Amino acid sequence: MAGNDWINSYLEAILDVGPGIDEVKSSLLLRERGRFSPTRYFVEEVITGFDETDLHRSWVRAQATGGTKERNTRLENMCWRIWNLARQKKQLEEKEAQRNAKRHLERERGHREAVADMSEDLSEGEKGDVVNDLSSHCESNKGRLPRTSSGDALETWASQQKGKKLYIVLISLHGLIRGENMELGRDSDTGGQVKYVVELARALGSMPGVYRVDLFTRQVSSPDVDWSYGEPTEMLPPLHSEGLMDEMGESSGAYIVRIPFGPREKYIPKELLWPHIPEFVDGALSHIIQMSKVLGEQIGNGHPVWPAAIHGHYADAGDSAALLSGALNVPMLFTGHSLGRDKLEQLLRQGRLSRDEIDSTYKIFRRIEAEELSLDASEMVITSTRQEIDEQWRLYDAFDPILERKIRARVKRNVSCYGRFMPRTVVIPPGMEFHHIVPNEGDIDTEIEANEDGSSPDPPIWAEVMRFFQNPRKPMILALARPDPKKNLTTLVKAFGECRPLRELANLTLIMGNRDNIDEMSGMNASLLLSILKLIDKYDLYGQVAYPKHHKQSEVPDIYRLAAKTKGVFINPAFIEPFGLTLIEAAAHGLPIVATKNGGPVDIHRVLDNGLLVDPHDQQSIADALLRLVAEKNLWVKCRANGLKNIHLFSWPEHCKTYLSRIAGCKPRQPSWLRNNDDDDENSELESPSDSLRDIHDLSLNLKFSFDGDKNESIENADSTFDSETRRSKLETAVLMSSKLAAKTATKPGSATDKGDLGAGKFPALRRRKNMYVIAVDCAANAELSEVIRKIFGALEKEMAEGSVGFILATSFNINEILSFLSSERLSPIDFDAFICNSGGDLYYSSPHSEENPFVIDLYYHSHIEYRWGGEGLRKTLVRWAASITENRDGKEEQIVVEDEATSADYCYSFKVLKPGSVPPLKELRKQMRIQALRCHVVYCQDGSKIKVVPVLSSRSQALRYIYLRWGMELSKVVVFVGENGDTDYEGLLGGIHKSVVLTGVCSGDSSSVNYAAQRSYSLGDVVYYDSPNIARTRQAQDFTSADIRASLEELLSLQGLKS
């Protein structure tokens, strides 16, 4: 709104209605409001926050109306529209204020509880406001790695990295990404982020200590886009290696890797990518596993080389990176670029769309949940400016800067944080490529003289700009921004127009994108451009302001160079500037700057000290700053020199050095069974169905893994007999040693026809299956689940007899409940190869060697999922939450959620819900845990009668990825059976490259006591692509048979030769 000059004429038009508004003959709508002043109401209620594009179009039509009476009627109607819009805006603002107040109280309460748990005396670091290492450009140098200040220093640092050979994965999913001739601005998804991630990948690939960088994006093979976006891989050759890549290998360097996911021949916007994220994760996981083997042969002495970090860019990539990080157990980094909560607040302030309308258009709540999960999973959040941390990330439940300081101080003191974790926030400004920039030392006169001598012609864009000026030798004030109200260009033109000394000393150049016809521009951009043209006319700035219609991206450096030649100034007057890359570009060309004091320019100015900061709302302040730099030559020279002196701090090598130093500070993680491997078991992950079950069976007997309460002690008694950590350590060692022994003695499996014989002496049997079937049907009754299992077995009877297929039971039951279920329904444990229990908190394999102890636990799986598990601190907080959920009965407060210790485990806390449907939605519990910096995955299960809390990156779908990683079970040959509804982790089972069969009529939700739609903050349709060719339904609505299931499998073509 601010600066739209047409508002003046708009107000004058309303005033033109004059006394008619108060007369008897005025419109009924206006009379009913008594002494309504449209002018005052417009100024007080509308001008402060509305996007007036539509009203402006109506005003233009009103202006064109010939008759006075009709014109006045239209203006009265416009006033009525304004009043209605303003009223709606006020209602939305009141609702949003209530939400914010509630959220503030929740955060305060959560903060108090967290601090109360961490009850030790606060250290000085916890009390203070200054935290070291939050920003690479903060005032305090303590704890900050020294920046390189010259090429020699960089070479010294490079020599220290020799011997390191890192593999780094970057993810940026949306938009069109390629290494050369980037189509920036083609659409809203192909912008600055695309340029940033490509240049980051290229720069990292050139750094010492980095062997390979993969930039994952979407493969697009659409006729609407260039063929290059359909290429599976593209190498990014380094622009300037500077001798830093002495050790090159066959697969080293930086690459764009395009993963196919989503509609194969359609380019779709980022808002429609969410249902296809699991498919990307599975494809990327496959690539990383293959690449780890390749790199292992090249640089890892035969051992797989896993990514040192997976870095997600934007919410969709953050969600993907979190799932990949959990599947691989490697560190994750995240950069938001722009954030959903911030965008939601801006859209709500405009008052034009409700929350539901915003979500429908932008899928904003799915985006926000992805950003919250990224905070849960990230080791580090990288931002461009401090403002992004202070004003944007603090809007999220999972991040609290005050709590972050306390947790970090306690970690430094080696004091318990009681299960609380907070990602580290680090400011690393984007880098730039400076090698092609040579700052000019002359002025415009010497340039013209040189050109007259015929030494070199002027760039064409110079003539295009200078044709606007009466005196092109005057210093040029340069602004480069799209015509957007947020960029505040109208205030700049007013400041220039109303300051006579500035007009006499300088010219103004506005580079406002490209245009052919103003009428063809979007409404907001066209309105702003028209406002600027009117201001130029109002102040008679012809011959002093340039506003060329066209320029190429490659000509931008020439524009900077022209401004520097004239001893000009670059200005960015935006109301808020998230970073300000143009300020760095200008400084690199020797231009002093005037910039907004809101946002990223503050950090840039702190480092470069090459100009002045101004209040963008203060027109006079803008004019005074520009005049100072133009008139005071000594100040201009000083600012120019400072900028050129310090600009290397924003180079890509400097950015990458800081980036790699931060990665080095992350605790290295990799798949746990590979941490201590040696030559004896180097092939255990890749080749062996090799572990001898007899050794593990003997160990399980010693540890009393018992499931028969009448014959043996319970698991709880076993846990009390053996110290948990000692028991776990002994079992892991035994499993590892038995794997080594079996690897040496194992023989190749023969062609068995009996499932039991095929599995004898081998572990696990699923390694030898051609296809795997996962039963993840969340039936409320055991009898119903048993019937479903028998029908699935019946559909695959032939393949079961051949031993070519295996089964996995994925459920919220714990292992005792599974054994009880199998016994009561007369099913055998060896009917299944594996059991995913406790909603992904435990993983067991079946053992054909023992009837008393038919299961073997995979403790490596626990090591794999334990990242950020809150342990006892989380349990105590959950118990406290459960105690707060009460219902008043006959004047008594009765607890309706109680801890279920009998079904809890080391990595799953279980709670009984005594009255399903009366507990808060899952999203509320998840929010409360995040506010207290407790990272976990909450699952409402068993028709709302149970709540399971497991590690944040564990789930049933993630357990399938673990089995793929550990045992080579190909996900494309997996079929998952689900009902029409299920536990709240149900959505994860329907996506990915595996096949899914929805059993029609099972878990339909008609009789459920839980409103599953209310559990999520977003619609299930936002994350599940029901039209996927990987999803089939049984055709029979109810009472389906084994034949119906087989028909659905034939439809999916999941097994070769399945069709008869």
Coordinates of N, CA and C in Angstrom, one line a residue, residues 108-181:
E108 N 5.0 -19.8 26.9 CA 5.5 -19.4 28.3 C 5.3 -20.5 29.2
R109 N 4.2 -21.3 29.2 CA 4.0 -22.4 30.1 C 5.1 -23.5 29.8
G110 N 5.2 -23.8 28.5 CA 6.2 -24.8 28.1 C 7.6 -24.4 28.5
H111 N 7.9 -23.1 28.3 CA 9.3 -22.7 28.7 C 9.5 -22.8 30.2
R112 N 8.5 -22.5 31.0 CA 8.6 -22.6 32.4 C 8.8 -24.0 32.9
E113 N 8.1 -24.9 32.2 CA 8.2 -26.3 32.6 C 9.6 -26.9 32.2
A114 N 10.0 -26.5 31.0 CA 11.4 -26.9 30.6 C 12.4 -26.4 31.5
V115 N 12.4 -25.1 31.9 CA 13.4 -24.6 32.8 C 13.3 -25.2 34.2
A116 N 12.0 -25.5 34.6 CA 11.9 -26.2 35.9 C 12.5 -27.5 35.9
D117 N 12.4 -28.3 34.8 CA 13.1 -29.6 34.7 C 14.6 -29.4 34.7
M118 N 15.1 -28.4 34.0 CA 16.5 -28.2 34.1 C 16.8 -27.2 35.2
S119 N 16.7 -27.8 36.4 CA 16.6 -26.9 37.6 C 18.0 -26.5 38.2
E120 N 19.1 -26.9 37.6 CA 20.4 -26.6 38.2 C 20.6 -25.0 38.0
D121 N 21.5 -24.5 38.8 CA 21.8 -23.1 38.7 C 22.2 -22.7 37.3
L122 N 21.8 -21.6 36.9 CA 22.1 -21.2 35.5 C 23.6 -20.7 35.5
S123 N 24.2 -21.0 34.4 CA 25.6 -20.5 34.2 C 25.5 -19.1 33.6
E124 N 26.7 -18.5 33.5 CA 26.7 -17.2 32.9 C 26.2 -17.2 31.5
G125 N 26.5 -18.3 30.7 CA 26.1 -18.4 29.3 C 24.6 -18.5 29.2
E126 N 23.9 -19.1 30.3 CA 22.5 -19.1 30.2 C 21.8 -17.8 30.6
K127 N 22.5 -17.1 31.5 CA 21.9 -15.8 31.9 C 22.1 -14.7 30.8
G128 N 23.1 -14.8 30.1 CA 23.4 -13.7 29.2 C 22.6 -13.7 27.9
D129 N 22.7 -12.6 27.2 CA 21.9 -12.5 25.9 C 22.8 -12.8 24.7
V130 N 24.1 -12.7 24.9 CA 25.0 -12.9 23.8 C 25.5 -14.3 23.7
V131 N 25.3 -15.0 22.6 CA 25.6 -16.4 22.4 C 26.7 -16.4 21.3
N132 N 27.8 -17.0 21.7 CA 28.9 -17.1 20.7 C 28.5 -18.0 19.5
D133 N 29.0 -17.7 18.4 CA 28.9 -18.6 17.2 C 27.5 -18.6 16.6
L134 N 26.6 -17.7 17.0 CA 25.3 -17.7 16.4 C 25.4 -17.1 15.0
S135 N 26.3 -16.2 14.9 CA 26.4 -15.5 13.6 C 27.9 -15.5 13.2
S136 N 28.1 -15.8 11.9 CA 29.5 -15.7 11.5 C 29.9 -14.2 11.4
H137 N 29.0 -13.3 11.6 CA 29.3 -11.8 11.5 C 29.0 -11.1 12.8
C138 N 28.8 -11.9 13.9 CA 28.4 -11.2 15.1 C 29.6 -10.4 15.7
E139 N 29.2 -9.5 16.6 CA 30.3 -8.6 17.1 C 31.4 -9.4 17.9
S140 N 31.0 -10.4 18.6 CA 32.0 -11.1 19.4 C 32.7 -12.1 18.5
N141 N 34.0 -12.1 18.7 CA 34.8 -13.0 17.9 C 35.1 -14.3 18.7
K142 N 34.7 -14.3 19.9 CA 35.0 -15.5 20.7 C 34.3 -16.8 20.2
G143 N 35.1 -17.8 20.0 CA 34.6 -19.0 19.5 C 34.4 -19.1 18.0
R144 N 34.7 -18.0 17.3 CA 34.5 -18.0 15.9 C 35.7 -18.4 15.2
L145 N 35.6 -19.2 14.2 CA 36.8 -19.6 13.4 C 37.2 -18.3 12.6
P146 N 38.5 -18.1 12.6 CA 39.0 -16.9 11.9 C 38.8 -17.0 10.4
R147 N 38.3 -15.9 9.9 CA 38.1 -15.8 8.4 C 39.3 -15.7 7.6
T148 N 39.3 -16.2 6.5 CA 40.5 -16.1 5.6 C 40.5 -14.6 5.1
S149 N 41.6 -14.0 5.0 CA 41.7 -12.7 4.6 C 42.5 -12.5 3.3
S150 N 43.0 -13.6 2.8 CA 43.8 -13.5 1.6 C 43.9 -14.9 0.9
G151 N 44.4 -14.9 -0.3 CA 44.5 -16.2 -1.0 C 45.5 -17.1 -0.3
D152 N 46.6 -16.5 0.3 CA 47.6 -17.3 1.1 C 46.9 -18.0 2.3
A153 N 46.1 -17.3 3.0 CA 45.4 -17.8 4.1 C 44.5 -19.0 3.7
L154 N 43.8 -18.8 2.6 CA 42.9 -19.8 2.1 C 43.7 -21.1 1.7
E155 N 44.9 -20.9 1.1 CA 45.7 -22.0 0.8 C 46.2 -22.7 2.0
T156 N 46.5 -22.0 3.1 CA 46.9 -22.6 4.3 C 45.7 -23.5 4.9
W157 N 44.5 -22.9 4.9 CA 43.4 -23.7 5.3 C 43.2 -24.9 4.5
A158 N 43.4 -24.7 3.2 CA 43.2 -25.8 2.2 C 44.1 -27.0 2.5
S159 N 45.4 -26.6 2.9 CA 46.4 -27.7 3.1 C 46.0 -28.5 4.4
Q160 N 45.2 -27.8 5.3 CA 44.8 -28.5 6.5 C 43.7 -29.5 6.2
Q161 N 43.0 -29.4 5.1 CA 41.9 -30.3 4.8 C 42.3 -31.5 4.0
K162 N 43.6 -31.6 3.6 CA 44.1 -32.7 2.8 C 43.9 -34.0 3.6
G163 N 43.4 -35.0 2.9 CA 43.2 -36.3 3.5 C 41.7 -36.5 3.8
K164 N 40.9 -35.4 3.9 CA 39.5 -35.5 4.1 C 38.8 -35.7 2.7
K165 N 37.9 -36.6 2.7 CA 37.2 -36.8 1.4 C 35.7 -37.0 1.7
L166 N 35.0 -35.8 1.8 CA 33.6 -35.8 2.2 C 32.7 -36.0 1.1
Y167 N 31.6 -36.6 1.4 CA 30.4 -36.8 0.4 C 29.3 -36.0 1.0
I168 N 28.8 -35.0 0.3 CA 27.8 -34.1 0.8 C 26.6 -34.1 -0.2
V169 N 25.4 -34.2 0.4 CA 24.1 -34.2 -0.4 C 23.3 -32.9 -0.1
L170 N 23.0 -32.2 -1.2 CA 22.1 -31.1 -1.1 C 20.8 -31.4 -1.8
I171 N 19.7 -30.9 -1.3 CA 18.4 -31.2 -1.9 C 17.6 -29.9 -2.1
S172 N 17.1 -29.7 -3.3 CA 16.3 -28.6 -3.7 C 15.3 -29.1 -4.7
L173 N 14.0 -29.3 -4.4 CA 13.1 -30.1 -5.2 C 12.4 -29.3 -6.3
H174 N 11.9 -28.1 -5.9 CA 11.0 -27.4 -6.9 C 11.8 -26.5 -7.8
G175 N 11.1 -26.1 -8.9 CA 11.7 -25.3 -9.9 C 12.4 -26.1 -10.9
L176 N 13.1 -25.3 -11.8 CA 13.8 -25.9 -12.9 C 15.3 -25.7 -12.6
I177 N 16.1 -26.7 -12.4 CA 17.5 -26.6 -12.0 C 18.4 -27.2 -13.0
R178 N 19.3 -26.4 -13.5 CA 20.4 -26.8 -14.3 C 21.6 -25.9 -14.1
G179 N 22.8 -26.4 -14.6 CA 24.0 -25.7 -14.3 C 24.3 -24.5 -15.1
E180 N 23.8 -24.5 -16.4 CA 24.1 -23.4 -17.3 C 22.8 -22.8 -17.8
N181 N 22.8 -21.5 -18.1 CA 21.6 -20.8 -18.7 C 20.4 -21.0 -17.8

